[in-house]
Coordinates of C-alpha atoms and ligand atoms in Angstrom, one line a residue:
X13 CA -50.9 -61.3 -80.9
X14 CA -52.2 -64.0 -78.8
X15 CA -54.4 -65.5 -81.2
X16 CA -51.7 -65.2 -84.0
X17 CA -49.3 -67.0 -81.7
X18 CA -51.8 -69.8 -80.6
X19 CA -52.6 -70.4 -84.3
X20 CA -48.9 -70.5 -85.4
X21 CA -48.0 -73.2 -82.7
X22 CA -50.9 -75.1 -83.4
X23 CA -50.0 -75.3 -87.0
X24 CA -46.4 -76.0 -86.3
X25 CA -47.3 -78.9 -84.0
X26 CA -49.8 -80.3 -86.7
X27 CA -47.4 -80.2 -89.4
X28 CA -43.8 -80.9 -87.6
X29 CA -44.8 -82.3 -84.2
X30 CA -42.9 -80.9 -81.1
X31 CA -42.4 -77.6 -79.5
X32 CA -40.9 -74.8 -81.4
X33 CA -38.8 -71.6 -80.5
X34 CA -41.2 -68.8 -81.3
X35 CA -40.1 -65.2 -82.0
X36 CA -41.8 -62.0 -82.8
X37 CA -40.2 -59.1 -84.7
X38 CA -42.0 -55.9 -85.5
X39 CA -42.7 -53.6 -88.4
X40 CA -41.7 -50.0 -88.2
X41 CA -42.8 -46.6 -89.0
X42 CA -40.4 -43.7 -89.6
X43 CA -40.6 -40.3 -88.2
X44 CA -38.0 -38.6 -90.3
X45 CA -34.8 -39.3 -92.2
X46 CA -36.3 -41.2 -95.2
X47 CA -33.8 -42.3 -97.7
X48 CA -30.9 -41.2 -95.4
X49 CA -29.8 -44.7 -94.1
X50 CA -27.9 -45.6 -97.2
X51 CA -26.7 -42.1 -97.5
X52 CA -24.6 -42.3 -94.0
X53 CA -27.3 -40.1 -92.4
X54 CA -29.4 -40.2 -89.0
X55 CA -32.7 -41.7 -89.2
X56 CA -35.6 -41.7 -86.8
X57 CA -37.4 -44.9 -86.9
X58 CA -39.6 -46.6 -84.3
X59 CA -41.0 -50.3 -83.9
X60 CA -44.7 -50.7 -83.8
X61 CA -47.2 -53.1 -82.6
X62 CA -47.5 -55.2 -85.8
X63 CA -45.2 -58.2 -86.0
X64 CA -43.9 -61.2 -87.9
X65 CA -44.2 -64.5 -85.9
X66 CA -41.9 -67.0 -86.6
X67 CA -41.7 -70.6 -85.0
X68 CA -38.6 -72.8 -85.6
X69 CA -37.3 -76.2 -84.7
X70 CA -34.0 -78.2 -85.5
X71 CA -34.3 -81.3 -87.8
X72 CA -31.8 -84.3 -87.8
X73 CA -31.4 -84.0 -91.4
X74 CA -30.3 -81.2 -93.9
X75 CA -33.8 -80.2 -95.1
X76 CA -35.1 -76.6 -94.6
X77 CA -39.1 -76.5 -94.5
X78 CA -40.6 -73.1 -94.5
X79 CA -44.3 -72.6 -94.4
X80 CA -46.1 -69.2 -94.8
X81 CA -49.4 -69.6 -92.9
X82 CA -51.2 -66.8 -94.1
X83 CA -50.3 -67.6 -97.9
X84 CA -50.9 -71.2 -97.3
X85 CA -47.7 -71.9 -99.2
X86 CA -44.4 -73.5 -98.4
X87 CA -41.0 -74.2 -99.6
X88 CA -38.5 -76.9 -99.1
X89 CA -34.9 -77.0 -99.8
X90 CA -31.5 -78.6 -98.7
X91 CA -29.1 -76.7 -96.3
X92 CA -26.4 -77.4 -98.9
X93 CA -28.4 -75.9 -101.7
X94 CA -29.6 -72.4 -100.8
X95 CA -30.3 -70.3 -103.7
X96 CA -33.1 -67.6 -104.2
X97 CA -36.4 -69.1 -104.7
X98 CA -38.4 -67.5 -107.7
X99 CA -41.1 -66.5 -105.0
X100 CA -40.2 -63.6 -103.0
X101 CA -41.3 -64.2 -99.5
X102 CA -39.0 -67.4 -98.8
X103 CA -36.1 -65.6 -99.8
X104 CA -36.1 -63.3 -96.7
X105 CA -35.7 -66.5 -94.5
X106 CA -33.4 -68.4 -96.9
X107 CA -31.1 -65.3 -97.3
X108 CA -30.7 -65.2 -93.7
X109 CA -29.7 -68.8 -93.2
X110 CA -27.3 -68.5 -96.1
X111 CA -25.7 -65.5 -94.3
X112 CA -25.4 -67.6 -91.0
X113 CA -23.7 -70.4 -93.2
X114 CA -21.3 -67.9 -94.6
X115 CA -20.1 -66.5 -91.4
X116 CA -19.2 -70.1 -90.5
X117 CA -22.2 -71.0 -88.3
X118 CA -23.0 -74.8 -88.0
X119 CA -26.6 -75.2 -88.7
X120 CA -28.9 -78.3 -89.1
X121 CA -32.0 -78.7 -91.2
X122 CA -35.0 -76.8 -89.6
X123 CA -38.8 -76.5 -89.8
X124 CA -40.1 -73.0 -89.8
X125 CA -43.7 -71.6 -89.8
X126 CA -44.3 -68.1 -90.3
X127 CA -47.3 -65.7 -90.0
X128 CA -47.9 -61.9 -89.4
X129 CA -50.2 -59.0 -89.1
X130 CA -48.0 -56.3 -91.0
X131 CA -49.8 -55.2 -94.0
X132 CA -47.7 -56.2 -96.9
X133 CA -46.2 -53.6 -99.2
X134 CA -47.8 -50.9 -96.9
X135 CA -44.4 -49.3 -96.3
X136 CA -44.0 -50.8 -92.7
X137 CA -41.3 -53.1 -93.5
X138 CA -42.8 -56.5 -93.2
X139 CA -39.9 -57.9 -95.3
X140 CA -37.1 -56.6 -92.9
X141 CA -39.3 -58.0 -90.0
X142 CA -39.4 -61.3 -91.6
X143 CA -35.6 -61.4 -92.1
X144 CA -35.1 -60.1 -88.4
X145 CA -37.3 -62.7 -87.1
X146 CA -35.3 -65.4 -89.0
X147 CA -31.9 -64.0 -87.8
X148 CA -33.0 -63.5 -84.2
X149 CA -34.6 -67.0 -84.1
X150 CA -31.7 -68.8 -85.5
X151 CA -29.2 -66.6 -83.3
X152 CA -31.2 -68.2 -80.3
X153 CA -31.6 -71.8 -81.6
X154 CA -28.1 -72.3 -82.4
X155 CA -26.7 -69.9 -79.7
X156 CA -24.7 -68.3 -82.5
X157 CA -23.6 -65.2 -80.3
X158 CA -24.3 -62.5 -82.7
X159 CA -25.0 -59.0 -81.3
X160 CA -28.2 -57.4 -82.5
X161 CA -26.1 -54.9 -84.8
X162 CA -24.6 -58.0 -86.3
X163 CA -28.2 -59.6 -86.8
X164 CA -29.2 -56.3 -88.3
X165 CA -26.5 -56.6 -90.7
X166 CA -27.1 -60.1 -91.6
X167 CA -30.7 -59.2 -92.2
X168 CA -29.8 -56.3 -94.3
X169 CA -27.2 -58.2 -96.4
X170 CA -29.7 -61.2 -97.1
X171 CA -32.2 -58.7 -98.5
X172 CA -29.2 -57.2 -100.5
X173 CA -27.8 -60.1 -101.9
X174 CA -30.5 -62.7 -101.9
X175 CA -33.6 -60.4 -102.8
X176 CA -31.5 -58.1 -104.8
X177 CA -32.7 -54.8 -102.9
X178 CA -29.8 -52.5 -102.0
X179 CA -31.8 -51.4 -99.0
X180 CA -30.1 -49.5 -96.1
X181 CA -30.1 -50.6 -92.6
X182 CA -32.9 -48.7 -90.9
X183 CA -35.9 -51.3 -91.1
X184 CA -33.7 -54.2 -89.8
X185 CA -32.4 -52.0 -86.9
X186 CA -35.6 -50.5 -85.9
X187 CA -37.0 -54.1 -86.0
X188 CA -34.3 -55.5 -83.8
X189 CA -33.8 -52.4 -81.4
X190 CA -37.5 -51.2 -81.0
X191 CA -38.3 -49.8 -77.5
X192 CA -41.9 -48.8 -76.2
X193 CA -42.8 -45.1 -76.6
X194 CA -39.4 -44.4 -78.2
X195 CA -37.8 -43.2 -81.3
X196 CA -34.5 -44.7 -82.3
X197 CA -32.0 -42.1 -83.4
X198 CA -29.9 -44.3 -85.2
X199 CA -26.5 -42.9 -87.0
X200 CA -26.3 -45.1 -90.0
X201 CA -22.7 -44.5 -90.3
X202 CA -21.4 -45.4 -87.1
X203 CA -24.3 -47.6 -86.2
X204 CA -24.9 -46.2 -82.7
X205 CA -28.0 -45.2 -81.4
X206 CA -29.9 -43.1 -78.9
X207 CA -33.6 -43.4 -77.9
X208 CA -35.7 -40.4 -78.0
X209 CA -38.9 -40.4 -75.8
X210 CA -42.3 -39.8 -77.6
X211 CA -44.5 -38.9 -74.9
X212 CA -47.9 -37.6 -75.4
X213 CA -51.3 -38.5 -74.1
X214 CA -52.7 -36.1 -76.8
X215 CA -51.1 -37.3 -80.1
X216 CA -51.0 -40.5 -82.1
X217 CA -49.3 -41.5 -85.3
X218 CA -52.1 -42.7 -87.9
X219 CA -51.0 -44.5 -90.9
X220 CA -53.4 -44.3 -94.2
X221 CA -52.6 -46.8 -96.9
X222 CA -52.9 -45.6 -100.4
X223 CA -53.4 -49.2 -101.5
X224 CA -50.6 -48.8 -104.1
X225 CA -48.3 -51.4 -104.0
X226 CA -44.9 -50.1 -104.0
X227 CA -42.2 -51.9 -106.2
X228 CA -39.2 -51.6 -104.0
X229 CA -37.5 -54.4 -106.2
X230 CA -38.1 -52.5 -109.3
X231 CA -35.3 -50.3 -110.3
X232 CA -36.4 -46.9 -108.7
X233 CA -34.8 -47.4 -105.3
X234 CA -31.5 -48.6 -106.4
X235 CA -31.5 -45.9 -109.0
X236 CA -31.9 -43.2 -106.2
X237 CA -29.2 -44.7 -104.4
X238 CA -26.8 -44.5 -107.5
X239 CA -27.9 -41.0 -108.2
X240 CA -26.8 -39.9 -104.4
X241 CA -23.4 -41.8 -105.0
X242 CA -22.9 -40.2 -108.4
X243 CA -23.5 -36.7 -106.9
X244 CA -21.2 -37.2 -103.9
X245 CA -18.5 -38.5 -106.2
X246 CA -18.7 -35.5 -108.3
X247 CA -18.5 -33.1 -105.2
X248 CA -15.8 -35.1 -103.8
X249 CA -13.8 -34.3 -106.9
X250 CA -14.0 -30.5 -106.2
X251 CA -14.1 -30.7 -102.3
X252 CA -12.0 -33.7 -101.2
X253 CA -12.8 -33.3 -97.6
X254 CA -16.3 -34.1 -98.2
X255 CA -16.4 -37.8 -97.7
X256 CA -20.2 -38.4 -97.0
X257 CA -23.2 -36.2 -97.2
X258 CA -22.9 -35.3 -93.4
X259 CA -19.7 -33.2 -94.3
X260 CA -21.9 -31.0 -96.7
X261 CA -24.6 -28.5 -96.2
X262 CA -27.0 -26.6 -98.4
X263 CA -24.6 -23.6 -98.8
X264 CA -21.9 -25.7 -99.8
X265 CA -23.9 -27.8 -102.2
X266 CA -25.3 -24.8 -104.1
X267 CA -22.1 -24.1 -106.0
X268 CA -22.7 -27.5 -107.5
X269 CA -25.9 -26.5 -109.1
X270 CA -25.4 -26.3 -112.8
X271 CA -22.5 -28.6 -112.6
X272 CA -24.4 -31.7 -111.5
X273 CA -27.3 -32.7 -113.6
X274 CA -30.8 -31.0 -112.3
X275 CA -31.8 -34.6 -111.2
X276 CA -28.8 -35.5 -109.3
X277 CA -28.4 -32.1 -107.8
X278 CA -31.9 -32.3 -106.6
X279 CA -31.3 -35.7 -105.0
X280 CA -28.4 -34.3 -103.2
X281 CA -30.3 -31.2 -102.0
X282 CA -33.1 -33.4 -100.4
X283 CA -30.5 -35.3 -98.6
X284 CA -28.7 -32.4 -97.1
X285 CA -32.0 -30.8 -96.1
X286 CA -33.4 -33.9 -94.6
X287 CA -30.3 -34.4 -92.6
X288 CA -30.9 -31.0 -91.0
X289 CA -34.7 -31.7 -90.4
X290 CA -33.6 -34.8 -88.6
X291 CA -31.5 -32.9 -86.1
X292 CA -34.4 -30.3 -85.8
X293 CA -37.1 -32.9 -85.0
X294 CA -34.9 -34.6 -82.5
X295 CA -34.8 -31.1 -80.8
X296 CA -38.4 -30.5 -81.2
X297 CA -39.5 -34.2 -79.8
X298 CA -37.3 -33.4 -76.6
X299 CA -38.8 -30.0 -76.2
X300 CA -42.2 -31.6 -76.6
X301 CA -42.8 -29.2 -79.6
X302 CA -45.1 -31.3 -81.6
X303 CA -46.4 -28.3 -83.8
X304 CA -42.9 -28.1 -85.0
X305 CA -42.5 -31.6 -85.4
X306 CA -45.4 -32.0 -87.6
X307 CA -44.1 -28.9 -89.7
X308 CA -41.1 -30.8 -90.3
X309 CA -42.9 -34.0 -91.5
X310 CA -44.8 -31.9 -94.0
X311 CA -41.5 -30.2 -95.3
X312 CA -40.0 -33.7 -95.7
X313 CA -43.1 -34.8 -97.8
X314 CA -42.4 -31.7 -100.1
X315 CA -38.8 -32.9 -100.4
X316 CA -39.6 -36.6 -101.3
X317 CA -42.3 -35.4 -103.8
X318 CA -40.4 -32.7 -105.5
X319 CA -36.7 -33.2 -105.2
X320 CA -36.2 -37.1 -104.6
X321 CA -39.4 -37.7 -106.5
X322 CA -40.4 -41.1 -104.7
X323 CA -44.1 -40.3 -104.0
X324 CA -47.0 -40.9 -106.1
X325 CA -50.5 -39.1 -106.9
X326 CA -52.4 -41.2 -104.3
X327 CA -49.9 -40.3 -101.4
X328 CA -49.8 -36.7 -102.4
X329 CA -53.4 -36.6 -102.2
X330 CA -53.7 -38.4 -98.9
X331 CA -51.2 -35.9 -97.5
X332 CA -52.9 -32.9 -98.8
X333 CA -56.3 -33.8 -97.7
X334 CA -55.3 -35.2 -94.4
X335 CA -53.1 -32.0 -93.6
X336 CA -56.4 -29.9 -94.3
X337 CA -58.0 -31.2 -91.2
X338 CA -57.8 -29.4 -87.8
X339 CA -56.0 -31.5 -85.2
X340 CA -53.3 -32.8 -88.1
X341 CA -50.0 -31.5 -87.2
X342 CA -48.2 -32.8 -90.1
X343 CA -48.3 -35.7 -92.6
X344 CA -45.9 -37.3 -95.2
X345 CA -45.4 -40.3 -97.2
X346 CA -43.4 -43.0 -95.4
X347 CA -40.9 -45.6 -96.4
X348 CA -39.3 -46.3 -99.8
X349 CA -42.2 -44.6 -101.5
X350 CA -44.0 -45.1 -105.0
X351 CA -47.0 -46.3 -102.9
X352 CA -47.7 -47.7 -99.5
X353 CA -48.6 -45.4 -96.4
X354 CA -48.5 -41.8 -95.3
X355 CA -48.0 -41.1 -91.6
X356 CA -49.9 -38.3 -89.9
X357 CA -49.2 -36.8 -86.5
X358 CA -52.8 -36.5 -85.3
X359 CA -54.7 -35.3 -82.0
X360 CA -56.4 -38.3 -80.7
X361 CA -59.4 -36.3 -79.8
X362 CA -60.0 -35.6 -83.7
X363 CA -58.5 -38.6 -85.1
X364 CA -61.8 -40.4 -85.9
X365 CA -63.2 -37.3 -87.6
X366 CA -60.1 -37.2 -89.8
X367 CA -60.1 -40.7 -90.8
X368 CA -63.6 -40.5 -91.8
X369 CA -63.3 -37.5 -93.8
X370 CA -60.1 -38.8 -95.5
X371 CA -61.6 -42.1 -96.3
X372 CA -64.6 -40.5 -97.8
X373 CA -62.5 -38.1 -99.8
X374 CA -60.1 -40.7 -101.1
X375 CA -63.0 -42.9 -102.2
X376 CA -64.4 -40.0 -104.2
X377 CA -61.2 -39.4 -105.8
X378 CA -59.7 -43.2 -106.4
X379 CA -62.9 -45.4 -106.1
X380 CA -61.6 -47.2 -102.9
X381 CA -61.1 -46.5 -99.2
X382 CA -57.7 -46.3 -97.8
X383 CA -57.0 -48.8 -94.8
X384 CA -56.1 -47.0 -91.8
X385 CA -53.8 -48.2 -89.0
X386 CA -53.4 -46.7 -85.4
X387 CA -49.9 -47.3 -84.2
X388 CA -48.4 -48.0 -80.9
X389 CA -44.6 -47.6 -80.6
X390 CA -43.2 -50.9 -79.3
X391 CA -40.4 -53.1 -78.2
X392 CA -38.2 -55.0 -80.6
X393 CA -37.7 -58.6 -81.6
X394 CA -38.0 -61.0 -78.7
X395 CA -38.7 -64.8 -77.7
X396 CA -42.6 -64.8 -77.5
X397 CA -43.5 -65.8 -73.8
X398 CA -45.0 -69.2 -74.2
X399 CA -47.2 -68.5 -71.3
X400 CA -49.0 -66.1 -73.6
X401 CA -49.5 -68.7 -76.4
Ligands
GLA29 C1 -36.9 -48.9 -97.2 C2 -35.6 -49.5 -97.2 C3 -34.8 -48.7 -96.0 C4 -35.0 -47.2 -96.2 C5 -36.3 -46.6 -96.7 C6 -36.4 -45.3 -97.1 O1 -37.8 -49.0 -96.3 O2 -35.7 -50.9 -96.7 O3 -33.5 -49.1 -95.7 O4 -34.0 -46.7 -97.3 O5 -36.9 -47.4 -97.6 O6 -35.9 -44.5 -95.9

């Protein structure tokens, strides 16, 4: 982190002069509760030790300059003329600026430099971390007084409206609310959370990146969302007391088999099953029953693969070969799907062996080695300590 921060501040000084405000915002993993955030469910993410770094300073005019150090790219626009750029990355920042404006906050022009070490399109939510870094930084710089929940909503809304992905709020919430060695049990309906400790000297979460770039922007994610809504509407017509998926269980859902299309039924079935697994996972975490936890992760993968249909052959393969190893308690695809990473709960003592085996097998099968990331569960968005930089 230190080197990245030093480079960021040096680049800012060279380009814009002066001392910027510097913030960091992390990426995330998700233990269970995949695709539940936009279905009013409970999710179990955690922030990890990979970050977006953002330096920002005010200008006296109305220009907004945003420079992405890692891409050696920049965009400039006027505060009065904010619209989505044809390139993707600036929109996560400009969309947040627009949301601040919409809520009536007075802003000036600004200079922004960004950098990061969250793998792109790896399912660790680099994009949400970027939007959160921007929201957190603006809130500090202009003393806007937003709460962290409001910042999470702003970051989500900017992605919904400016980028066009109808994402839920899990990633933004995790980035802002991360806490070292804790999962965040977030109720996406009430936006209340509890922290659930993950304490183990023995185990770690390892990510294996399939290298398949997921296209979240592509229609599949938004389609899943619509299919779930469609199912819920149809169920409500018969059971008016069912307002959200949490009002339903598998037994109540079964009567709709045959009435809903097979696809919509399967999406709904995944959702109600996953909601139950999240509750079980919380109990397992609290009890320190990691064998059970790993088993639940693996069941989630099957649901995402067969019912929700958001996996891909590369992730399925990774999950299968990783799970074959002794010392692996469970594994599943993580995030929106269609590529990106799988997450595995692994005994530290055997993780290097598992990694070597997996790299080798994956290369044999797909001609390239998967990237591997060890994770540490970390704190959320923060002002960077300048002493470090
Ligand atoms: C993406 C979205 C999140 C969430 C996950 C799936 O990361 O941004 O809101 O829906 O997919 O759990």
